[in-house]
Tab-separated table of C-alpha atoms in Angstrom:
chain	number	residue	atom	x	y	z
A	1	MET	CA	39.551	7.185	11.991
A	2	ALA	CA	41.539	6.314	8.980
A	3	LYS	CA	42.744	9.445	6.894
A	4	ILE	CA	42.642	9.230	3.035
A	5	VAL	CA	45.475	11.238	1.621
A	6	VAL	CA	46.201	11.986	-2.174
A	7	VAL	CA	49.691	13.134	-3.076
A	8	THR	CA	48.912	15.175	-6.289
A	9	SER	CA	50.470	17.581	-8.477
A	10	GLY	CA	49.166	17.783	-12.190
A	11	LYS	CA	52.955	17.991	-13.624
A	12	GLY	CA	55.124	14.840	-13.862
A	13	GLY	CA	58.326	14.339	-12.448
A	14	VAL	CA	58.136	16.433	-9.135
A	15	GLY	CA	58.553	13.993	-6.754
A	16	LYS	CA	54.809	12.525	-6.002
A	17	THR	CA	56.053	8.896	-5.839
A	18	THR	CA	59.008	9.841	-3.939
A	19	THR	CA	56.728	11.950	-1.421
A	20	THR	CA	54.176	9.234	-0.866
A	21	ALA	CA	56.885	6.628	0.119
A	22	ALA	CA	58.940	8.731	2.164
A	23	LEU	CA	55.453	9.978	4.010
A	24	GLY	CA	54.152	6.513	4.234
A	25	ALA	CA	57.389	5.284	5.718
A	26	ALA	CA	57.626	7.785	8.094
A	27	LEU	CA	54.042	7.621	9.242
A	28	ALA	CA	54.532	3.896	9.708
A	29	ARG	CA	57.639	4.121	11.484
A	30	SER	CA	55.861	5.613	14.535
A	31	GLY	CA	53.646	2.517	14.783
A	32	GLN	CA	50.740	3.739	12.631
A	33	ASN	CA	49.133	1.277	9.992
A	34	VAL	CA	49.655	2.745	6.861
A	35	ALA	CA	48.608	1.536	3.210
A	36	VAL	CA	50.346	3.323	0.231
A	37	VAL	CA	48.420	3.033	-2.890
A	38	ASP	CA	49.749	3.383	-6.534
A	39	PHE	CA	47.012	4.847	-8.803
A	40	ASP	CA	49.256	5.331	-11.854
A	41	VAL	CA	47.995	2.328	-14.026
A	42	GLY	CA	50.204	1.444	-16.807
A	43	LEU	CA	53.157	3.152	-15.407
A	44	ARG	CA	53.466	2.035	-12.089
A	45	ASN	CA	56.656	3.095	-10.057
A	46	LEU	CA	55.589	3.132	-6.245
A	47	ASP	CA	56.798	-0.506	-6.150
A	48	LEU	CA	60.029	0.279	-7.493
A	49	ILE	CA	60.603	3.153	-5.272
A	50	MET	CA	59.609	0.906	-2.239
A	51	GLY	CA	61.872	-1.817	-3.413
A	52	VAL	CA	58.887	-4.295	-3.711
A	53	GLU	CA	59.038	-4.676	-7.475
A	54	ARG	CA	59.912	-8.764	-7.384
A	55	ARG	CA	57.163	-9.196	-4.602
A	56	VAL	CA	54.118	-7.989	-7.085
A	57	VAL	CA	51.641	-10.815	-7.368
A	58	PHE	CA	48.278	-9.161	-7.443
A	59	ASP	CA	47.461	-5.565	-8.065
A	60	LEU	CA	44.613	-2.898	-7.300
A	61	ILE	CA	42.828	-3.876	-10.435
A	62	ASN	CA	43.019	-7.431	-9.709
A	63	VAL	CA	41.334	-6.504	-6.292
A	64	ILE	CA	38.563	-4.168	-8.232
A	65	GLN	CA	37.581	-6.779	-10.646
A	66	GLY	CA	37.174	-9.379	-7.896
A	67	GLU	CA	40.239	-11.550	-8.883
A	68	ALA	CA	42.044	-11.187	-5.809
A	69	THR	CA	41.354	-10.160	-2.283
A	70	LEU	CA	42.731	-6.987	-0.776
A	71	HIS	CA	44.739	-9.255	1.762
A	72	GLN	CA	46.303	-11.002	-1.365
A	73	ALA	CA	47.474	-7.964	-3.162
A	74	LEU	CA	48.890	-6.077	-0.462
A	75	ILE	CA	52.563	-6.381	0.081
A	76	ARG	CA	53.966	-5.753	3.787
A	77	ASP	CA	57.191	-3.907	3.904
A	78	LYS	CA	59.917	-6.047	5.245
A	79	ARG	CA	61.701	-3.074	6.911
A	80	CYS	CA	58.513	-1.810	8.680
A	81	ASP	CA	55.595	-4.401	9.339
A	82	THR	CA	53.201	-1.626	9.895
A	83	LEU	CA	53.447	-0.283	6.222
A	84	SER	CA	52.091	-2.014	3.203
A	85	ILE	CA	51.856	-1.163	-0.358
A	86	LEU	CA	48.905	-1.619	-2.988
A	87	PRO	CA	50.654	-1.793	-6.295
A	88	ALA	CA	49.058	-0.396	-9.412
A	89	SER	CA	48.561	-2.637	-12.723
A	90	GLN	CA	51.259	-2.528	-15.334
A	91	THR	CA	49.481	-4.235	-18.136
A	92	ARG	CA	45.927	-3.599	-17.704
A	93	ASP	CA	43.924	-0.691	-19.527
A	94	LYS	CA	43.487	2.253	-17.117
A	95	ASP	CA	39.561	2.019	-17.990
A	96	ALA	CA	39.509	-0.945	-15.804
A	97	LEU	CA	39.657	1.437	-12.592
A	98	THR	CA	35.927	1.871	-11.665
A	99	SER	CA	34.693	4.654	-9.517
A	100	GLU	CA	32.431	1.889	-7.678
A	101	GLY	CA	35.434	-0.622	-7.458
A	102	ILE	CA	37.715	1.950	-6.179
A	103	GLU	CA	35.102	3.173	-3.357
A	104	ARG	CA	34.913	-0.380	-2.324
A	105	VAL	CA	38.747	-0.887	-2.223
A	106	MET	CA	38.885	2.554	-0.296
A	107	ASN	CA	36.047	1.472	2.310
A	108	GLU	CA	38.102	-1.795	3.121
A	109	LEU	CA	41.278	0.042	3.566
A	110	ARG	CA	39.634	2.581	5.832
A	111	GLU	CA	38.772	-0.445	8.217
A	112	ARG	CA	42.246	-1.492	8.203
A	113	PHE	CA	44.465	1.332	8.301
A	114	ASP	CA	45.325	4.482	10.093
A	115	TRP	CA	46.567	6.366	6.887
A	116	ILE	CA	45.937	5.529	3.163
A	117	LEU	CA	48.227	7.467	1.009
A	118	CYS	CA	47.244	7.562	-2.685
A	119	ASP	CA	50.019	8.177	-5.313
A	120	SER	CA	48.115	9.938	-8.109
A	121	PRO	CA	49.437	9.769	-11.806
A	122	ALA	CA	50.330	13.014	-13.471
A	123	GLY	CA	48.040	15.098	-15.652
A	124	ILE	CA	44.369	16.236	-14.778
A	125	GLU	CA	42.663	13.212	-16.794
A	126	ARG	CA	40.616	10.324	-15.235
A	127	GLY	CA	43.301	8.436	-13.108
A	128	ALA	CA	44.482	11.789	-11.155
A	129	GLN	CA	40.533	12.550	-10.511
A	130	LEU	CA	40.021	9.071	-9.246
A	131	ALA	CA	43.078	8.928	-7.087
A	132	MET	CA	41.841	12.418	-5.456
A	133	HIS	CA	38.004	11.550	-5.185
A	134	HIS	CA	38.037	9.774	-1.594
A	135	ALA	CA	40.482	12.217	0.074
A	136	ASP	CA	40.128	14.035	3.291
A	137	HIS	CA	43.759	15.500	2.835
A	138	ALA	CA	45.688	16.454	-0.059
A	139	VAL	CA	49.560	16.904	-0.531
A	140	ILE	CA	50.154	19.010	-3.522
A	141	VAL	CA	53.729	18.467	-4.328
A	142	THR	CA	55.228	21.532	-6.180
A	143	ASN	CA	58.618	22.580	-7.513
A	144	PRO	CA	59.854	25.940	-7.157
A	145	GLU	CA	59.400	26.361	-11.261
A	146	VAL	CA	56.616	28.215	-13.206
A	147	SER	CA	54.998	25.136	-15.114
A	148	SER	CA	54.730	23.062	-11.929
A	149	VAL	CA	53.222	26.074	-10.047
A	150	ARG	CA	50.473	26.358	-12.724
A	151	ASP	CA	49.905	22.874	-12.755
A	152	SER	CA	49.398	22.842	-9.086
A	153	ASP	CA	46.678	25.618	-9.379
A	154	ARG	CA	44.706	23.761	-11.745
A	155	ILE	CA	44.897	20.676	-9.363
A	156	ILE	CA	43.835	22.926	-6.702
A	157	GLY	CA	40.735	23.816	-8.450
A	158	MET	CA	39.679	19.971	-9.051
A	159	LEU	CA	40.229	19.369	-5.490
A	160	ASP	CA	37.644	22.410	-4.581
A	161	SER	CA	35.183	21.041	-6.949
A	162	GLN	CA	35.254	17.394	-8.061
A	163	THR	CA	36.066	15.264	-5.126
A	164	ALA	CA	33.577	13.272	-2.905
A	165	ARG	CA	34.118	16.163	-0.484
A	166	ALA	CA	33.501	18.876	-2.672
A	167	GLN	CA	30.355	17.426	-3.622
A	168	LYS	CA	29.275	16.912	-0.210
A	169	GLY	CA	29.734	20.486	0.480
A	170	GLU	CA	32.773	19.884	2.777
A	171	THR	CA	36.410	20.593	1.794
A	172	VAL	CA	39.253	18.389	1.302
A	173	GLU	CA	42.306	19.597	3.491
A	174	LYS	CA	45.168	21.044	1.167
A	175	HIS	CA	48.942	21.139	1.908
A	176	LEU	CA	51.588	22.381	-0.112
A	177	LEU	CA	54.861	20.389	-0.173
A	178	LEU	CA	57.608	22.265	-1.805
A	179	THR	CA	59.997	19.724	-3.333
A	180	ARG	CA	63.342	20.250	-5.043
A	181	TYR	CA	64.003	23.523	-3.385
A	182	ASP	CA	67.503	25.153	-3.338
A	183	PRO	CA	67.521	27.864	-0.784
A	184	SER	CA	70.962	29.182	-2.117
A	185	ARG	CA	69.381	29.683	-5.700
A	186	ALA	CA	66.153	31.161	-4.275
A	187	SER	CA	68.138	33.765	-1.948
A	188	ARG	CA	69.984	34.553	-5.390
A	189	GLY	CA	66.796	35.350	-7.002
A	190	GLU	CA	67.124	32.362	-9.463
A	191	MET	CA	64.425	30.359	-8.084
A	192	LEU	CA	60.736	31.038	-6.676
A	193	SER	CA	61.169	31.145	-3.117
A	194	VAL	CA	58.878	29.547	-0.502
A	195	GLU	CA	57.022	32.719	-0.039
A	196	ASP	CA	56.446	33.442	-3.495
A	197	VAL	CA	54.789	30.070	-4.199
A	198	VAL	CA	53.176	30.037	-0.667
A	199	GLY	CA	51.674	33.708	-1.726
A	200	ILE	CA	50.806	32.443	-5.155
A	201	LEU	CA	48.834	29.264	-4.264
A	202	SER	CA	47.563	30.519	-0.966
A	203	LEU	CA	47.984	27.051	0.569
A	204	PRO	CA	49.281	26.196	4.201
A	205	LEU	CA	52.689	24.919	3.814
A	206	LEU	CA	53.311	21.261	4.933
A	207	GLY	CA	57.082	21.344	4.323
A	208	VAL	CA	60.012	22.218	2.119
A	209	ILE	CA	62.347	19.429	0.714
A	210	PRO	CA	65.475	20.583	-0.225
A	211	GLU	CA	67.118	19.338	-3.486
A	212	SER	CA	69.472	16.521	-2.125
A	213	GLU	CA	71.423	13.553	-3.526
A	214	ASP	CA	69.844	11.489	-0.979
A	215	VAL	CA	66.909	11.098	-2.863
A	216	LEU	CA	68.153	9.502	-5.620
A	217	LYS	CA	70.529	7.391	-3.677
A	218	ALA	CA	67.349	6.022	-1.926
A	219	SER	CA	65.539	5.270	-4.962
A	220	ASN	CA	68.658	3.513	-6.393
A	221	VAL	CA	68.346	1.079	-3.750
A	222	GLY	CA	64.760	0.785	-3.525
A	223	ALA	CA	63.786	2.439	-0.269
A	224	PRO	CA	61.639	5.820	0.961
A	225	VAL	CA	64.256	8.289	1.941
A	226	THR	CA	63.044	8.256	5.089
A	227	PHE	CA	64.248	4.660	5.692
A	228	ALA	CA	67.207	4.745	3.518
A	229	SER	CA	68.922	7.769	5.265
A	230	PRO	CA	66.788	9.045	8.117
A	231	GLU	CA	69.324	11.477	9.123
A	232	SER	CA	69.834	12.956	5.825
A	233	VAL	CA	68.448	16.565	5.057
A	234	PRO	CA	65.241	15.397	2.808
A	235	ALA	CA	64.262	12.741	5.446
A	236	LEU	CA	64.377	15.227	8.150
A	237	ALA	CA	62.078	17.504	5.917
A	238	TYR	CA	59.666	14.666	5.269
A	239	PHE	CA	59.500	13.900	9.076
A	240	GLU	CA	58.765	17.337	9.785
A	241	ALA	CA	56.142	17.254	7.094
A	242	VAL	CA	54.382	14.337	8.589
A	243	ALA	CA	54.212	15.950	11.947
A	244	ARG	CA	52.483	18.834	10.614
A	245	LEU	CA	50.362	16.105	8.668
A	246	GLU	CA	49.415	14.689	11.903
A	247	GLY	CA	48.163	18.152	13.109
A	248	LYS	CA	51.049	19.381	15.245
A	249	ASP	CA	51.790	22.911	14.852
A	250	ILE	CA	55.328	23.191	14.361
A	251	PRO	CA	57.301	26.038	12.403
A	252	VAL	CA	58.468	25.091	8.998
A	253	THR	CA	62.078	24.842	8.720
A	254	ILE	CA	64.389	24.029	5.412
A	255	PRO	CA	66.976	21.723	6.709
A	256	THR	CA	70.303	22.197	4.944
A	257	GLU	CA	73.349	20.162	4.092
A	258	LYS	CA	75.969	20.967	6.778
A	259	ARG	CA	79.335	20.189	4.791
A	260	GLY	CA	82.511	21.002	6.431
A	261	LEU	CA	85.631	22.236	4.328
A	262	PHE	CA	87.060	18.920	4.309
A	263	ASP	CA	83.974	17.099	2.865
A	264	ARG	CA	84.071	19.842	-0.101
A	265	ILE	CA	87.730	19.227	-0.677
A	266	PHE	CA	87.880	15.649	-0.207
A	267	LYS	CA	84.423	15.120	-1.854
A	268	LYS	CA	83.197	11.473	-0.407
A	269	ARG	CA	82.847	9.049	-2.915
A	270	GLY	CA	79.029	7.798	-3.086
A	271	SER	CA	77.818	5.722	0.095
B	1	MET	CA	84.469	39.521	-20.781
B	2	SER	CA	81.047	38.725	-19.731
B	3	PHE	CA	82.408	38.234	-16.300
B	4	LEU	CA	83.816	42.172	-16.398
B	5	ASP	CA	80.750	43.209	-18.084
B	6	SER	CA	78.488	41.818	-15.031
B	7	PHE	CA	81.225	43.102	-12.465
B	8	PHE	CA	81.355	46.911	-13.852
B	9	SER	CA	77.832	47.182	-14.735
B	10	ARG	CA	75.953	49.224	-12.025
B	11	LYS	CA	72.248	47.971	-12.688
B	12	ARG	CA	71.880	44.471	-12.075
B	13	PRO	CA	69.342	42.677	-14.036
B	14	GLU	CA	66.005	41.987	-12.496
B	15	ALA	CA	65.726	38.481	-10.414
B	16	SER	CA	64.415	35.946	-12.845
B	17	SER	CA	62.496	34.835	-9.860
B	18	ASN	CA	60.640	37.813	-9.715
B	19	VAL	CA	59.748	37.699	-13.576
B	20	ALA	CA	58.486	34.059	-12.861
B	21	ARG	CA	56.509	35.255	-9.830
B	22	ASP	CA	54.805	38.119	-11.692
B	23	ARG	CA	54.183	35.898	-14.727
B	24	LEU	CA	52.417	33.094	-12.452
B	25	GLN	CA	50.292	35.814	-10.773
B	26	ILE	CA	48.826	37.291	-14.243
B	27	LEU	CA	48.404	33.845	-15.759
B	28	LEU	CA	46.672	32.347	-12.633
B	29	ALA	CA	44.231	35.338	-12.315
B	30	HIS	CA	43.028	34.624	-15.982
B	31	GLU	CA	43.127	30.983	-15.336
B	32	ARG	CA	41.211	30.904	-12.455
B	33	GLN	CA	38.577	33.261	-13.376
B	34	ALA	CA	37.989	30.992	-16.770
B	35	GLN	CA	38.087	27.675	-14.894
B	36	GLU	CA	36.327	28.230	-11.288
B	37	GLY	CA	33.260	26.211	-12.291
B	38	GLY	CA	31.411	27.157	-9.021
B	39	ASP	CA	32.347	30.735	-8.885
B	40	SER	CA	31.684	31.195	-12.557
B	41	THR	CA	28.258	30.820	-12.066
B	42	LEU	CA	28.325	33.360	-9.348
B	43	LEU	CA	30.180	35.452	-11.103
B	44	ARG	CA	27.954	35.402	-14.290
B	45	THR	CA	25.190	36.317	-12.039
B	46	LEU	CA	26.833	39.174	-10.323
B	47	HIS	CA	27.901	40.369	-13.851
B	48	ALA	CA	24.166	40.594	-15.129
B	49	GLU	CA	22.761	42.063	-11.932
B	50	ILE	CA	25.406	44.414	-11.930
B	51	LEU	CA	24.752	45.662	-15.351
B	52	GLU	CA	21.109	45.671	-14.746
B	53	VAL	CA	21.588	48.289	-12.095
B	54	LEU	CA	23.846	50.431	-13.881
B	55	ALA	CA	21.640	50.366	-17.352
B	56	ARG	CA	18.955	52.158	-15.190
B	57	HIS	CA	21.556	55.142	-14.673
B	58	VAL	CA	24.133	55.057	-17.166
B	59	SER	CA	24.436	53.593	-20.789
B	60	ILE	CA	27.365	50.946	-20.457
B	61	ASP	CA	28.895	48.505	-22.566
B	62	GLU	CA	29.255	44.790	-21.289
B	63	ASP	CA	32.741	44.466	-22.030
B	64	ASN	CA	33.469	47.454	-19.562
B	65	VAL	CA	32.480	45.587	-16.419
B	66	GLN	CA	34.890	43.204	-15.381
B	67	ILE	CA	34.482	40.913	-12.322
B	68	LYS	CA	37.496	38.977	-10.820
B	69	MET	CA	37.639	36.570	-7.865
B	70	ASP	CA	40.884	36.125	-6.271
B	71	ARG	CA	40.907	32.949	-4.219
B	72	GLY	CA	42.601	33.354	-0.747
B	73	GLN	CA	43.450	31.122	2.089
B	74	LYS	CA	41.338	32.998	4.876
B	75	CYS	CA	39.190	35.212	2.510
B	76	SER	CA	38.735	35.759	-1.072
B	77	LYS	CA	38.858	38.986	-2.966
B	78	LEU	CA	36.087	39.998	-5.247
B	79	GLU	CA	37.201	42.781	-7.577
B	80	ILE	CA	34.663	44.813	-9.517
B	81	ASP	CA	35.947	47.044	-12.035
B	82	ILE	CA	33.479	49.249	-13.905
B	83	GLN	CA	34.747	51.572	-16.939
B	84	VAL	CA	32.302	54.591	-17.881
B	85	PRO	CA	33.001	55.644	-20.876
B	86	GLN	CA	32.363	59.559	-21.794
B	87	SER	CA	29.367	58.604	-23.837
B	88	GLY	CA	27.858	56.509	-20.800
B	89	LEU	CA	28.155	59.816	-18.776
B	90	ARG	CA	26.375	61.802	-21.560
B	91	ALA	CA	23.727	59.481	-21.743
B	92	GLN	CA	23.228	59.906	-17.527
B	93	VAL	CA	23.233	63.428	-18.068
B	94	SER	CA	20.378	63.602	-20.711
B	95	THR	CA	18.173	61.024	-18.651
B	96	MET	CA	18.655	63.425	-15.576
B	97	THR	CA	17.577	66.509	-17.508
B	98	PRO	CA	13.895	65.903	-17.571
B	99	ASN	CA	13.910	65.173	-13.727
B	100	GLU	CA	15.541	68.533	-12.880
B	101	ASP	CA	12.878	70.232	-15.192
B	102	LEU	CA	10.277	69.027	-12.784
């Protein structure tokens, strides 16, 4: 039974695309068939983060409008053949996304994949609503920062009222993913703590991704962080989040950088 | 100077994360009340019916009855705050008087 997951946040720049790529890659690495779908029409970026930007021929809107088949538009990842990406259109008007068209594409994806991860655009407008509409699960990406928490709360309200599941009287399973977290700043009282954010939003915690240089390094080279540096702190945190998304009941840990004295003195040049 | 200030000052300023948490809790309580579509019908009905019951016994202003819903993971909290002004209580006494005479 395929599961549709929307990765959403309300606020922009909190790590939705990074998260979609990292979770998708981690799920696919275990042999499951995964499609990551970019819903950010006009500002597509998932292709770039995944490193397939030069292989885009057709996109989601081409499929919706019948100009290409789903098979033609899906790009298979070269590092992992169970991972595919459906890019968003960069040039087309976002009104070309119709709810009927998306329903058809989602149904077709459900037949082929185990997991369908939808990368939502920022905001609470139509694009974000369409991205969450068919979701069974929602990953709410939140930074430990007031405006991000507030926007997440808005999105939670929408997930509870405007999705297909909500309209049928069912619920979308919601998960909180706290990203760009700095445990030392939180312990000094300079940053909202994990407990603060969980308490305010009252959502089960999927994981805590610490702020890390590895995320930018991975995006520089066009690879999900769970592929680019699977041993890194953020990758470990994403693997843990994936296990929880699959329903495993494991305690949430916050991986931290273990840097020795020598590393600090002779700070390694970028790798 | 600022280093010495902070070094010698006895009381530490409140952690900014606590300020952030408190601001969010207050803000979101208001925003959830304003936005929750499904709940707002429930809240409006409750508000009207509670007022109706109260009006039978006390004279009370609509604004003195506040109903709030706090969403929780396992259960939600319904908070009903009724302020009875002095004049309202007096009205109650006056309506009670005829009964006492009987």
